[in-house]
Amino acid sequence: MIKVENLVKQYGDFRAVDDLSFEVEKGEILGFLGPNGAGKSTTMNMITGYNSATEGNVTINGFNVYDEPEKAKRCIGYLPEIPPVYPDMRVKEYLFFCSQLKEVPRKERKAEVDRVMDLLHVTHMQNKLIKHLSKGYRQRVGLAQALIGNPEVLILDEPTVGLDPMQITWMRELIRSLGREHTIILSSHILFEVNAVCDRVLIINHGKKIVIDTPENIIRTLGGTSGIRIVVDADREKFGRSISKLGNVSQWDELEENPGEGLHAYSVYFSDEAENRARLFRLCAADSLTLYEMNAIQKTLEDVFIEMTGKEDSAC
Amino acid sequence: MLAIYKKELRAYFTSLIGYLFVAFLLVFVGVFQYRHNLVNGYANFAYAVNSTTTFFLLLVPMLTMRILAEEKKQRTDQLIFTSPVSIERIILGKYFALITVFAIAVVIICIYPPVLHNYGATNYAIAYTTIAAFFLLGCTYMAIGMFISALTESQVFAAVLTFMVILFTLMLDMLVEMLPTGHMLALVVLLIIAFVIAVITYVMMKNKIVTVVTALVLVGGLVGAYCYDSLMFDGSLAKVFGWLSINSRFQLFKYGICNISSYIYYLSLCVLFVFLTIQAIKKRRWEA
């Protein structure tokens, strides 16, 4: 559906996007992840045809964005970083203008505007001037604009920035439901969001692709083996004596947290993926350590992300 | 194109700008009509229109400063330039909206000659050929203003620069009179202009080869022509600047000299600056 090939954007001596290639399948939600200034917005501006690429090609639904811009742009709904709204227009008037701009047939315009206003819950705001709307509502009007004409591809640049927690949850639900009918590229620097919404994740840094895969696979292949967090009533020395009896412990340490009076929390990592929780439990019972808590330490996308982009930074 | 056109027209008439433009233009025409035709008793309405042209200086930037600069500032250009409407059609839509606001005022001005006719003999031919030239002159300034608005995201900067450019074209007649006529000096000044053009080429294109070729062609042409016949350069500066003098062509209409070439001159400038606006926007896509 979306095919990006060897995309390069050069500003003088600075390469904002460096040889980026990826594909997005129909009906897929791709999370586009990277620290600020990694080239996310630049890439999105090139995919939507707002900016030209120095090198490379973007194909949307079989149409090259630079050779057949009108046909390609017809398939795209774009919500840029800052919602492209006219402050002096009323919500309904603005969306009606967008429906004309996107060449929705004259007879369907009214129904289309009503449909997107209903979907984004802005119907009760339709006669307000956009400059009087809050940031959250402006963002909704911006997304409503992207949905007009029901384009097959949605490009959303940080759609949840500036929303309150309630609106963020609602927005994520909406994006997920849109993902059933649309192909979506969603940029974000919030990892939880990408994890919760996206089918696949593309991580970029300094304009270069670092990895593209499902969130689970990225965590599994790059996160290493998972460990166990345990809370017992033994101090460091006593716990150390006990834990050394287990042969397959690769690493353990006391965690900097305060689980309670006389209690200590430890992280334990194992060299194999065997069922270590049962062995740990039996060990505590044998050495009369009282076990208060035990849970798996899940490496999050966040850890992976910091690890990977951090590595890149130190390499430079 | 229609969507953009309607949107711009609505923007001018939901804010005060459109009404202010039409009102001010009519006030100026009214004041000069009163002075020339009623107080001084000339039967030629063209004098009133002629005096009004100076005020394009204030009126044109008022209308053109926001036309593209505002879109860039508000980032709404990301909406219109990613819509399935080509850049050419977007710019044309905007230009036609500008012209339409101006045309509203011009249509009202067209009522004056028949009204004046009640009080004596008015020459309709002179009046309407002058009004037509007035309209085209306004359209030319609008195209220049729109081009300048495409270069920046600051409306203030666009307004000031448009003001300066129109002021320069108005002062050009005066400047031309003061220019030296000697052929040696003319060559020097033309060579300086060639150098400036080469520098602008480099700034716009950042391409050394194109710049050097442009400079060589211009300098070579000038020096070659000078060696061939140096007398050709006598008074050439006045001629070159005379071509640029948008306003001086207008001065003849009020005497009843209707020069078709002047109409064509204005139309060509409109086309040129609309084209340059489109190129400026396309260039921005490469840089930003």
Short mmCIF file of N, CA, C and O in Angstrom, two decimals, chain B residues 86-193:
data_model
loop_
_atom_site.label_atom_id
_atom_site.label_comp_id
_atom_site.label_asym_id
_atom_site.label_seq_id
_atom_site.Cartn_x
_atom_site.Cartn_y
_atom_site.Cartn_z
N SER B 86 -3.46 20.78 -7.79
CA SER B 86 -2.08 21.10 -8.14
C SER B 86 -1.72 22.51 -7.68
O SER B 86 -2.59 23.35 -7.46
N ILE B 87 -0.42 22.75 -7.50
CA ILE B 87 0.06 24.06 -7.05
C ILE B 87 -0.40 25.16 -8.00
O ILE B 87 -0.84 26.23 -7.57
N GLU B 88 -0.35 24.88 -9.30
CA GLU B 88 -0.77 25.86 -10.29
C GLU B 88 -2.21 26.31 -10.04
O GLU B 88 -2.51 27.51 -10.04
N ARG B 89 -3.08 25.32 -9.82
CA ARG B 89 -4.50 25.67 -9.64
C ARG B 89 -4.73 26.40 -8.32
O ARG B 89 -5.60 27.27 -8.22
N ILE B 90 -3.95 26.05 -7.29
CA ILE B 90 -4.09 26.73 -6.00
C ILE B 90 -3.71 28.21 -6.15
O ILE B 90 -4.44 29.11 -5.71
N ILE B 91 -2.58 28.47 -6.81
CA ILE B 91 -2.11 29.85 -6.97
C ILE B 91 -3.09 30.65 -7.84
O ILE B 91 -3.43 31.79 -7.53
N LEU B 92 -3.58 30.01 -8.92
CA LEU B 92 -4.53 30.71 -9.78
C LEU B 92 -5.81 31.04 -9.01
O LEU B 92 -6.35 32.13 -9.14
N GLY B 93 -6.29 30.09 -8.20
CA GLY B 93 -7.48 30.32 -7.38
C GLY B 93 -7.29 31.54 -6.49
O GLY B 93 -8.17 32.40 -6.38
N LYS B 94 -6.13 31.62 -5.88
CA LYS B 94 -5.83 32.75 -5.00
C LYS B 94 -5.75 34.05 -5.78
O LYS B 94 -6.26 35.08 -5.35
N TYR B 95 -5.10 34.00 -6.96
CA TYR B 95 -4.93 35.22 -7.75
C TYR B 95 -6.28 35.74 -8.23
O TYR B 95 -6.57 36.93 -8.17
N PHE B 96 -7.14 34.81 -8.67
CA PHE B 96 -8.46 35.24 -9.14
C PHE B 96 -9.29 35.84 -8.00
O PHE B 96 -10.07 36.76 -8.22
N ALA B 97 -9.09 35.33 -6.79
CA ALA B 97 -9.80 35.91 -5.65
C ALA B 97 -9.35 37.35 -5.42
O ALA B 97 -10.18 38.24 -5.18
N LEU B 98 -8.04 37.59 -5.51
CA LEU B 98 -7.51 38.95 -5.36
C LEU B 98 -8.12 39.88 -6.40
O LEU B 98 -8.59 40.98 -6.09
N ILE B 99 -8.11 39.38 -7.66
CA ILE B 99 -8.62 40.20 -8.76
C ILE B 99 -10.11 40.49 -8.59
O ILE B 99 -10.58 41.57 -8.88
N THR B 100 -10.83 39.48 -8.06
CA THR B 100 -12.27 39.66 -7.89
C THR B 100 -12.57 40.78 -6.91
O THR B 100 -13.44 41.61 -7.15
N VAL B 101 -11.84 40.81 -5.79
CA VAL B 101 -12.06 41.89 -4.81
C VAL B 101 -11.83 43.24 -5.48
O VAL B 101 -12.61 44.18 -5.32
N PHE B 102 -10.74 43.31 -6.25
CA PHE B 102 -10.40 44.56 -6.95
C PHE B 102 -11.47 44.90 -7.99
O PHE B 102 -11.88 46.06 -8.12
N ALA B 103 -11.96 43.85 -8.69
CA ALA B 103 -12.94 44.06 -9.75
C ALA B 103 -14.24 44.65 -9.19
O ALA B 103 -14.90 45.45 -9.87
N ILE B 104 -14.58 44.26 -7.96
CA ILE B 104 -15.81 44.81 -7.35
C ILE B 104 -15.72 46.34 -7.31
O ILE B 104 -16.66 47.04 -7.70
N ALA B 105 -14.56 46.84 -6.88
CA ALA B 105 -14.36 48.29 -6.82
C ALA B 105 -14.39 48.90 -8.22
O ALA B 105 -15.01 49.94 -8.44
N VAL B 106 -13.75 48.22 -9.18
CA VAL B 106 -13.66 48.76 -10.54
C VAL B 106 -15.05 48.84 -11.18
O VAL B 106 -15.37 49.82 -11.86
N VAL B 107 -15.89 47.82 -10.92
CA VAL B 107 -17.25 47.84 -11.48
C VAL B 107 -18.01 49.06 -10.95
O VAL B 107 -18.71 49.74 -11.70
N ILE B 108 -17.81 49.37 -9.67
CA ILE B 108 -18.50 50.54 -9.11
C ILE B 108 -17.96 51.83 -9.74
O ILE B 108 -18.73 52.76 -10.04
N ILE B 109 -16.65 51.85 -10.00
CA ILE B 109 -16.04 53.03 -10.64
C ILE B 109 -16.65 53.27 -12.03
O ILE B 109 -16.79 54.40 -12.46
N CYS B 110 -17.02 52.17 -12.69
CA CYS B 110 -17.59 52.27 -14.04
C CYS B 110 -18.91 53.06 -14.07
O CYS B 110 -19.36 53.48 -15.14
N ILE B 111 -19.53 53.24 -12.92
CA ILE B 111 -20.81 53.98 -12.87
C ILE B 111 -20.58 55.50 -13.02
O ILE B 111 -21.44 56.21 -13.49
N TYR B 112 -19.39 55.96 -12.64
CA TYR B 112 -19.11 57.40 -12.64
C TYR B 112 -19.34 58.09 -14.00
O TYR B 112 -20.06 59.10 -14.03
N PRO B 113 -18.73 57.62 -15.11
CA PRO B 113 -18.86 58.36 -16.37
C PRO B 113 -20.31 58.64 -16.79
O PRO B 113 -20.61 59.81 -17.11
N PRO B 114 -21.25 57.65 -16.76
CA PRO B 114 -22.62 57.99 -17.14
C PRO B 114 -23.24 59.03 -16.21
O PRO B 114 -24.01 59.89 -16.66
N VAL B 115 -22.89 58.95 -14.91
CA VAL B 115 -23.44 59.94 -13.98
C VAL B 115 -22.94 61.33 -14.35
O VAL B 115 -23.70 62.30 -14.42
N LEU B 116 -21.61 61.43 -14.64
CA LEU B 116 -21.02 62.71 -15.04
C LEU B 116 -21.64 63.24 -16.33
O LEU B 116 -21.75 64.44 -16.53
N HIS B 117 -22.04 62.30 -17.19
CA HIS B 117 -22.57 62.67 -18.49
C HIS B 117 -23.82 63.55 -18.36
O HIS B 117 -24.12 64.35 -19.24
N ASN B 118 -24.54 63.41 -17.25
CA ASN B 118 -25.72 64.22 -17.02
C ASN B 118 -25.40 65.71 -16.95
O ASN B 118 -26.26 66.55 -17.17
N TYR B 119 -24.12 66.02 -16.60
CA TYR B 119 -23.78 67.42 -16.38
C TYR B 119 -22.92 68.00 -17.48
O TYR B 119 -22.38 69.07 -17.35
N GLY B 120 -22.74 67.28 -18.57
CA GLY B 120 -21.93 67.79 -19.67
C GLY B 120 -21.43 66.65 -20.52
O GLY B 120 -21.77 65.50 -20.28
N ALA B 121 -20.61 66.97 -21.50
CA ALA B 121 -20.12 65.95 -22.42
C ALA B 121 -18.96 65.19 -21.79
O ALA B 121 -17.96 65.79 -21.42
N THR B 122 -19.09 63.85 -21.62
CA THR B 122 -17.99 63.03 -21.14
C THR B 122 -17.53 62.18 -22.31
O THR B 122 -18.36 61.67 -23.04
N ASN B 123 -16.23 62.03 -22.43
CA ASN B 123 -15.72 61.14 -23.47
C ASN B 123 -15.67 59.72 -22.92
O ASN B 123 -14.79 59.37 -22.14
N TYR B 124 -16.67 58.92 -23.30
CA TYR B 124 -16.75 57.55 -22.77
C TYR B 124 -15.52 56.73 -23.16
O TYR B 124 -15.01 55.94 -22.38
N ALA B 125 -15.06 56.90 -24.40
CA ALA B 125 -13.93 56.10 -24.88
C ALA B 125 -12.72 56.29 -23.99
O ALA B 125 -12.13 55.32 -23.51
N ILE B 126 -12.37 57.56 -23.72
CA ILE B 126 -11.20 57.82 -22.87
C ILE B 126 -11.44 57.27 -21.46
O ILE B 126 -10.59 56.61 -20.88
N ALA B 127 -12.65 57.51 -20.94
CA ALA B 127 -12.95 57.07 -19.57
C ALA B 127 -12.79 55.55 -19.43
O ALA B 127 -12.11 55.07 -18.52
N TYR B 128 -13.39 54.80 -20.37
CA TYR B 128 -13.38 53.34 -20.18
C TYR B 128 -12.06 52.68 -20.58
O TYR B 128 -11.67 51.67 -19.98
N THR B 129 -11.36 53.23 -21.57
CA THR B 129 -10.04 52.64 -21.86
C THR B 129 -9.10 52.89 -20.66
O THR B 129 -8.28 52.03 -20.34
N THR B 130 -9.26 54.06 -20.01
CA THR B 130 -8.43 54.33 -18.84
C THR B 130 -8.79 53.41 -17.69
O THR B 130 -7.91 52.88 -17.00
N ILE B 131 -10.10 53.19 -17.49
CA ILE B 131 -10.52 52.30 -16.40
C ILE B 131 -9.99 50.89 -16.66
O ILE B 131 -9.52 50.20 -15.75
N ALA B 132 -10.05 50.45 -17.94
CA ALA B 132 -9.53 49.11 -18.28
C ALA B 132 -8.04 49.03 -17.97
O ALA B 132 -7.56 48.04 -17.37
N ALA B 133 -7.30 50.08 -18.32
CA ALA B 133 -5.86 50.10 -18.03
C ALA B 133 -5.63 50.11 -16.52
O ALA B 133 -4.72 49.45 -16.02
N PHE B 134 -6.48 50.86 -15.81
CA PHE B 134 -6.40 50.94 -14.36
C PHE B 134 -6.57 49.55 -13.74
O PHE B 134 -5.82 49.14 -12.85
N PHE B 135 -7.54 48.80 -14.29
CA PHE B 135 -7.78 47.44 -13.80
C PHE B 135 -6.55 46.55 -14.04
O PHE B 135 -6.08 45.85 -13.14
N LEU B 136 -5.99 46.63 -15.26
CA LEU B 136 -4.83 45.78 -15.57
C LEU B 136 -3.60 46.19 -14.76
O LEU B 136 -2.83 45.34 -14.31
N LEU B 137 -3.45 47.50 -14.55
CA LEU B 137 -2.33 47.97 -13.72
C LEU B 137 -2.45 47.41 -12.31
O LEU B 137 -1.48 46.90 -11.73
N GLY B 138 -3.70 47.46 -11.79
CA GLY B 138 -3.95 46.90 -10.45
C GLY B 138 -3.63 45.42 -10.42
O GLY B 138 -2.98 44.93 -9.50
N CYS B 139 -4.06 44.68 -11.45
CA CYS B 139 -3.81 43.24 -11.52
C CYS B 139 -2.30 42.95 -11.52
O CYS B 139 -1.85 41.98 -10.92
N THR B 140 -1.54 43.80 -12.23
CA THR B 140 -0.08 43.62 -12.27
C THR B 140 0.51 43.77 -10.87
O THR B 140 1.30 42.93 -10.42
N TYR B 141 0.11 44.85 -10.19
CA TYR B 141 0.62 45.06 -8.82
C TYR B 141 0.21 43.91 -7.88
O TYR B 141 0.96 43.50 -7.02
N MET B 142 -1.03 43.39 -8.09
CA MET B 142 -1.51 42.27 -7.26
C MET B 142 -0.62 41.04 -7.47
O MET B 142 -0.28 40.34 -6.52
N ALA B 143 -0.24 40.79 -8.74
CA ALA B 143 0.60 39.63 -9.05
C ALA B 143 1.97 39.79 -8.39
O ALA B 143 2.51 38.84 -7.82
N ILE B 144 2.50 41.02 -8.44
CA ILE B 144 3.80 41.28 -7.79
C ILE B 144 3.67 41.07 -6.28
O ILE B 144 4.50 40.43 -5.66
N GLY B 145 2.58 41.61 -5.71
CA GLY B 145 2.34 41.46 -4.27
C GLY B 145 2.21 40.01 -3.87
O GLY B 145 2.76 39.58 -2.85
N MET B 146 1.51 39.21 -4.68
CA MET B 146 1.33 37.79 -4.37
C MET B 146 2.68 37.07 -4.42
O MET B 146 2.98 36.24 -3.56
N PHE B 147 3.49 37.42 -5.42
CA PHE B 147 4.83 36.81 -5.52
C PHE B 147 5.64 37.10 -4.26
O PHE B 147 6.25 36.18 -3.69
N ILE B 148 5.60 38.34 -3.81
CA ILE B 148 6.38 38.70 -2.62
C ILE B 148 5.84 37.96 -1.39
O ILE B 148 6.60 37.48 -0.56
N SER B 149 4.53 37.81 -1.32
CA SER B 149 3.92 37.09 -0.19
C SER B 149 4.34 35.62 -0.17
O SER B 149 4.41 34.99 0.88
N ALA B 150 4.66 35.08 -1.36
CA ALA B 150 5.08 33.67 -1.43
C ALA B 150 6.49 33.47 -0.92
O ALA B 150 6.91 32.36 -0.62
N LEU B 151 7.25 34.58 -0.82
CA LEU B 151 8.66 34.46 -0.46
C LEU B 151 8.89 34.40 1.04
O LEU B 151 9.97 34.09 1.50
N THR B 152 7.88 34.74 1.83
CA THR B 152 8.09 34.90 3.26
C THR B 152 6.92 34.33 4.05
O THR B 152 5.87 34.06 3.48
N GLU B 153 7.10 34.17 5.36
CA GLU B 153 5.95 33.81 6.18
C GLU B 153 5.54 34.97 7.07
O GLU B 153 4.65 34.84 7.90
N SER B 154 6.21 36.11 6.90
CA SER B 154 5.85 37.29 7.69
C SER B 154 5.01 38.23 6.84
O SER B 154 5.45 38.72 5.80
N GLN B 155 3.78 38.47 7.30
CA GLN B 155 2.90 39.36 6.55
C GLN B 155 3.44 40.78 6.53
O GLN B 155 3.32 41.48 5.54
N VAL B 156 4.06 41.18 7.65
CA VAL B 156 4.59 42.55 7.74
C VAL B 156 5.70 42.73 6.69
O VAL B 156 5.72 43.71 5.96
N PHE B 157 6.58 41.75 6.63
CA PHE B 157 7.68 41.82 5.67
C PHE B 157 7.13 41.88 4.24
O PHE B 157 7.59 42.68 3.42
N ALA B 158 6.13 41.03 3.97
CA ALA B 158 5.52 41.02 2.63
C ALA B 158 4.93 42.39 2.30
O ALA B 158 5.12 42.91 1.20
N ALA B 159 4.23 42.99 3.28
CA ALA B 159 3.60 44.29 3.05
C ALA B 159 4.65 45.37 2.78
O ALA B 159 4.54 46.13 1.82
N VAL B 160 5.70 45.39 3.61
CA VAL B 160 6.73 46.42 3.47
C VAL B 160 7.45 46.29 2.13
O VAL B 160 7.62 47.26 1.41
N LEU B 161 7.79 45.05 1.78
CA LEU B 161 8.53 44.84 0.53
C LEU B 161 7.67 45.20 -0.69
O LEU B 161 8.14 45.84 -1.63
N THR B 162 6.38 44.84 -0.65
CA THR B 162 5.48 45.18 -1.74
C THR B 162 5.38 46.71 -1.87
O THR B 162 5.43 47.26 -2.97
N PHE B 163 5.25 47.37 -0.72
CA PHE B 163 5.20 48.83 -0.69
C PHE B 163 6.44 49.42 -1.37
O PHE B 163 6.35 50.29 -2.23
N MET B 164 7.62 48.89 -1.01
CA MET B 164 8.88 49.42 -1.56
C MET B 164 8.94 49.21 -3.07
O MET B 164 9.36 50.10 -3.80
N VAL B 165 8.53 48.00 -3.51
CA VAL B 165 8.62 47.70 -4.94
C VAL B 165 7.70 48.61 -5.74
O VAL B 165 8.09 49.18 -6.76
N ILE B 166 6.47 48.82 -5.25
CA ILE B 166 5.54 49.69 -5.97
C ILE B 166 6.05 51.13 -5.94
O ILE B 166 6.00 51.84 -6.94
N LEU B 167 6.60 51.53 -4.80
CA LEU B 167 7.17 52.88 -4.69
C LEU B 167 8.29 53.05 -5.71
O LEU B 167 8.38 54.08 -6.39
N PHE B 168 9.11 52.01 -5.86
CA PHE B 168 10.22 52.07 -6.82
C PHE B 168 9.68 52.25 -8.24
O PHE B 168 10.20 53.08 -8.99
N THR B 169 8.63 51.50 -8.61
CA THR B 169 8.10 51.65 -9.96
C THR B 169 7.51 53.05 -10.17
O THR B 169 7.55 53.58 -11.27
N LEU B 170 6.95 53.64 -9.10
CA LEU B 170 6.39 54.98 -9.23
C LEU B 170 7.48 56.03 -9.40
O LEU B 170 7.32 57.01 -10.11
N MET B 171 8.61 55.80 -8.72
CA MET B 171 9.70 56.78 -8.76
C MET B 171 10.57 56.63 -10.00
O MET B 171 11.42 57.47 -10.27
N LEU B 172 10.36 55.52 -10.73
CA LEU B 172 11.25 55.19 -11.83
C LEU B 172 11.28 56.29 -12.90
O LEU B 172 12.34 56.61 -13.43
N ASP B 173 10.09 56.90 -13.18
CA ASP B 173 10.03 57.97 -14.18
C ASP B 173 11.01 59.07 -13.83
O ASP B 173 11.77 59.55 -14.67
N MET B 174 10.96 59.45 -12.54
CA MET B 174 11.81 60.52 -12.05
C MET B 174 13.28 60.11 -12.16
O MET B 174 14.12 60.89 -12.59
N LEU B 175 13.57 58.87 -11.78
CA LEU B 175 14.95 58.39 -11.81
C LEU B 175 15.49 58.34 -13.24
O LEU B 175 16.64 58.69 -13.48
N VAL B 176 14.62 57.92 -14.17
CA VAL B 176 15.06 57.78 -15.56
C VAL B 176 15.53 59.13 -16.10
O VAL B 176 16.53 59.22 -16.80
N GLU B 177 14.84 60.21 -15.73
CA GLU B 177 15.23 61.54 -16.19
C GLU B 177 16.63 61.92 -15.74
O GLU B 177 17.34 62.65 -16.42
N MET B 178 17.01 61.44 -14.58
CA MET B 178 18.30 61.83 -14.02
C MET B 178 19.46 60.98 -14.52
O MET B 178 20.61 61.27 -14.24
N LEU B 179 19.12 59.87 -15.22
CA LEU B 179 20.19 58.95 -15.62
C LEU B 179 21.13 59.55 -16.66
O LEU B 179 20.68 60.30 -17.53
N PRO B 180 22.44 59.25 -16.56
CA PRO B 180 23.38 59.76 -17.57
C PRO B 180 23.11 59.08 -18.91
O PRO B 180 22.61 57.96 -18.97
N THR B 181 23.48 59.74 -19.99
CA THR B 181 23.19 59.19 -21.32
C THR B 181 24.45 58.71 -22.04
O THR B 181 24.36 58.12 -23.10
N GLY B 182 25.63 58.97 -21.48
CA GLY B 182 26.90 58.57 -22.13
C GLY B 182 27.00 57.07 -22.30
O GLY B 182 26.51 56.31 -21.45
N HIS B 183 27.65 56.59 -23.39
CA HIS B 183 27.64 55.16 -23.66
C HIS B 183 28.61 54.37 -22.77
O HIS B 183 28.35 53.25 -22.41
N MET B 184 29.73 55.00 -22.38
CA MET B 184 30.69 54.29 -21.51
C MET B 184 30.06 53.99 -20.16
O MET B 184 30.11 52.86 -19.66
N LEU B 185 29.44 55.01 -19.59
CA LEU B 185 28.80 54.87 -18.28
C LEU B 185 27.67 53.84 -18.34
O LEU B 185 27.49 53.03 -17.43
N ALA B 186 26.94 53.87 -19.46
CA ALA B 186 25.84 52.93 -19.62
C ALA B 186 26.35 51.50 -19.57
O ALA B 186 25.77 50.64 -18.91
N LEU B 187 27.50 51.28 -20.25
CA LEU B 187 28.07 49.93 -20.25
C LEU B 187 28.43 49.50 -18.83
O LEU B 187 28.12 48.38 -18.42
N VAL B 188 29.05 50.42 -18.08
CA VAL B 188 29.46 50.09 -16.71
C VAL B 188 28.25 49.71 -15.87
O VAL B 188 28.24 48.67 -15.19
N VAL B 189 27.20 50.55 -15.94
CA VAL B 189 26.00 50.27 -15.13
C VAL B 189 25.37 48.94 -15.55
O VAL B 189 25.00 48.11 -14.71
N LEU B 190 25.32 48.68 -16.86
CA LEU B 190 24.73 47.42 -17.33
C LEU B 190 25.57 46.22 -16.89
O LEU B 190 25.02 45.17 -16.56
N LEU B 191 26.88 46.40 -16.85
CA LEU B 191 27.74 45.31 -16.37
C LEU B 191 27.48 45.03 -14.89
O LEU B 191 27.45 43.88 -14.46
N ILE B 192 27.27 46.12 -14.13
CA ILE B 192 26.95 45.95 -12.70
C ILE B 192 25.64 45.17 -12.56
O ILE B 192 25.53 44.24 -11.76
N ILE B 193 24.66 45.55 -13.38
CA ILE B 193 23.37 44.85 -13.34
C ILE B 193 23.57 43.36 -13.68
O ILE B 193 23.00 42.48 -13.03
#
